[in-house]
CSV table of C-alpha atoms in Angstrom, one decimal:
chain,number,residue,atom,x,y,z
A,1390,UNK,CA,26.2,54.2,24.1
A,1391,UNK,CA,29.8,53.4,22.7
A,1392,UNK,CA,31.8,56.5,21.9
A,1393,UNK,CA,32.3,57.1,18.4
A,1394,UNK,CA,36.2,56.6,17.3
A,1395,UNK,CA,37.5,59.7,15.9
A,1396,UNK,CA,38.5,60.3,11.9
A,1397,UNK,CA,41.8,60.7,11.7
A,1398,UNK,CA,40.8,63.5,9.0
A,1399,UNK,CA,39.0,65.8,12.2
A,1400,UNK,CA,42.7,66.5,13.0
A,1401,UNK,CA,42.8,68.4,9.9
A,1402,UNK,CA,41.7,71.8,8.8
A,1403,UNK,CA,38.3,71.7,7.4
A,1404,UNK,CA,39.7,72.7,3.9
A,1405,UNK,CA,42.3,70.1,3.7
A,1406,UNK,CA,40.0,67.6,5.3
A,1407,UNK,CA,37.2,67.9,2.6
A,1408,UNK,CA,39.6,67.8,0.0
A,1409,UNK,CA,41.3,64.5,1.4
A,1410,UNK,CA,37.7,63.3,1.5
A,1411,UNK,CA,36.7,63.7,-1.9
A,1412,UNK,CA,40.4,62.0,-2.9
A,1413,UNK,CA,39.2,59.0,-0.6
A,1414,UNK,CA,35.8,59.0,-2.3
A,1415,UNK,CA,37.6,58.7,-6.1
A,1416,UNK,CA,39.8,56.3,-4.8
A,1417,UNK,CA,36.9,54.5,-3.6
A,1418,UNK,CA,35.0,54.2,-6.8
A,1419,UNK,CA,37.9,53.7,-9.1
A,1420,UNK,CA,37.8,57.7,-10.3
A,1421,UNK,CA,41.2,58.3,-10.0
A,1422,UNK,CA,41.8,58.2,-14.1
A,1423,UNK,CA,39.2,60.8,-14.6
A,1424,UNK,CA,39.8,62.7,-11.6
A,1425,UNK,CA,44.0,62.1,-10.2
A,1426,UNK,CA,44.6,62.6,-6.9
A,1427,UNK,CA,47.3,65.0,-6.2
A,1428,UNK,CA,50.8,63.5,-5.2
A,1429,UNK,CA,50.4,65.8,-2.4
A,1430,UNK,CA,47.4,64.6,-1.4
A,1431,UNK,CA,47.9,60.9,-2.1
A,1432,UNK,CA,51.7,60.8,0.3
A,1433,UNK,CA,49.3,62.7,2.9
A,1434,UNK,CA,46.8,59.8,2.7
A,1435,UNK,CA,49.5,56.9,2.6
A,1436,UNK,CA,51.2,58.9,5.6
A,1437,UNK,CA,47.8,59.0,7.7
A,1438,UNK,CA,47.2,54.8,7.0
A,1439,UNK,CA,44.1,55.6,4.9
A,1440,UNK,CA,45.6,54.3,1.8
A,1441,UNK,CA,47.8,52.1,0.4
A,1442,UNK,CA,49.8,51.4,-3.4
A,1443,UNK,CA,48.9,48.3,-4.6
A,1444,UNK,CA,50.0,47.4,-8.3
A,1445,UNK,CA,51.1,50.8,-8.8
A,1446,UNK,CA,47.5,52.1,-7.7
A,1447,UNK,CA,45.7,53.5,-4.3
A,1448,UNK,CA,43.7,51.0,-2.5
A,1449,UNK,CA,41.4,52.3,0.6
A,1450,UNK,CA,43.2,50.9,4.1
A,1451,UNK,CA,40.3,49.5,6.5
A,1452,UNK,CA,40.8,52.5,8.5
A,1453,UNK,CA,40.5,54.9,4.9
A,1454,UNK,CA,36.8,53.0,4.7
A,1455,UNK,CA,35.9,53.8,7.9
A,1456,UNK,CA,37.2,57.5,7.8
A,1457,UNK,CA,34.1,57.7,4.7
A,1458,UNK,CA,31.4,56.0,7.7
């Protein structure tokens, strides 16, 4: 059986990776009017290649889609 490629989130402390998570997950669905992502939190996801700025607003990478598998 093929090993499983690592999140790039499991590098993280559990506190800051659930949080990064659920900012994935309302990027993902388009949330992010109801629910902003922090600037903190949004640099720290453009910095680890899960998401980029398109139009002035976050788009999930490939890689950001497959960190939510």
């Amino acid at each position: 059986m093929p090993e499983q490629p690592h999140s790039v989130l499991a590098g993280l402390n559990l506190d800051t990776a659930i949080r990064l998570r659920w900012a994935l997950r309302d990027i993902k669905a388009k949330r992010t009017k109801l629910s902003p992502v922090s600037p903190d939190d949004l640099t720290a996801l453009i910095e680890l290649g899960l998401v980029e700025m398109r139009d002035g607003a976050p788009i999930l990478t490939n890689e950001g889609d497959r960190a939510l598998d």
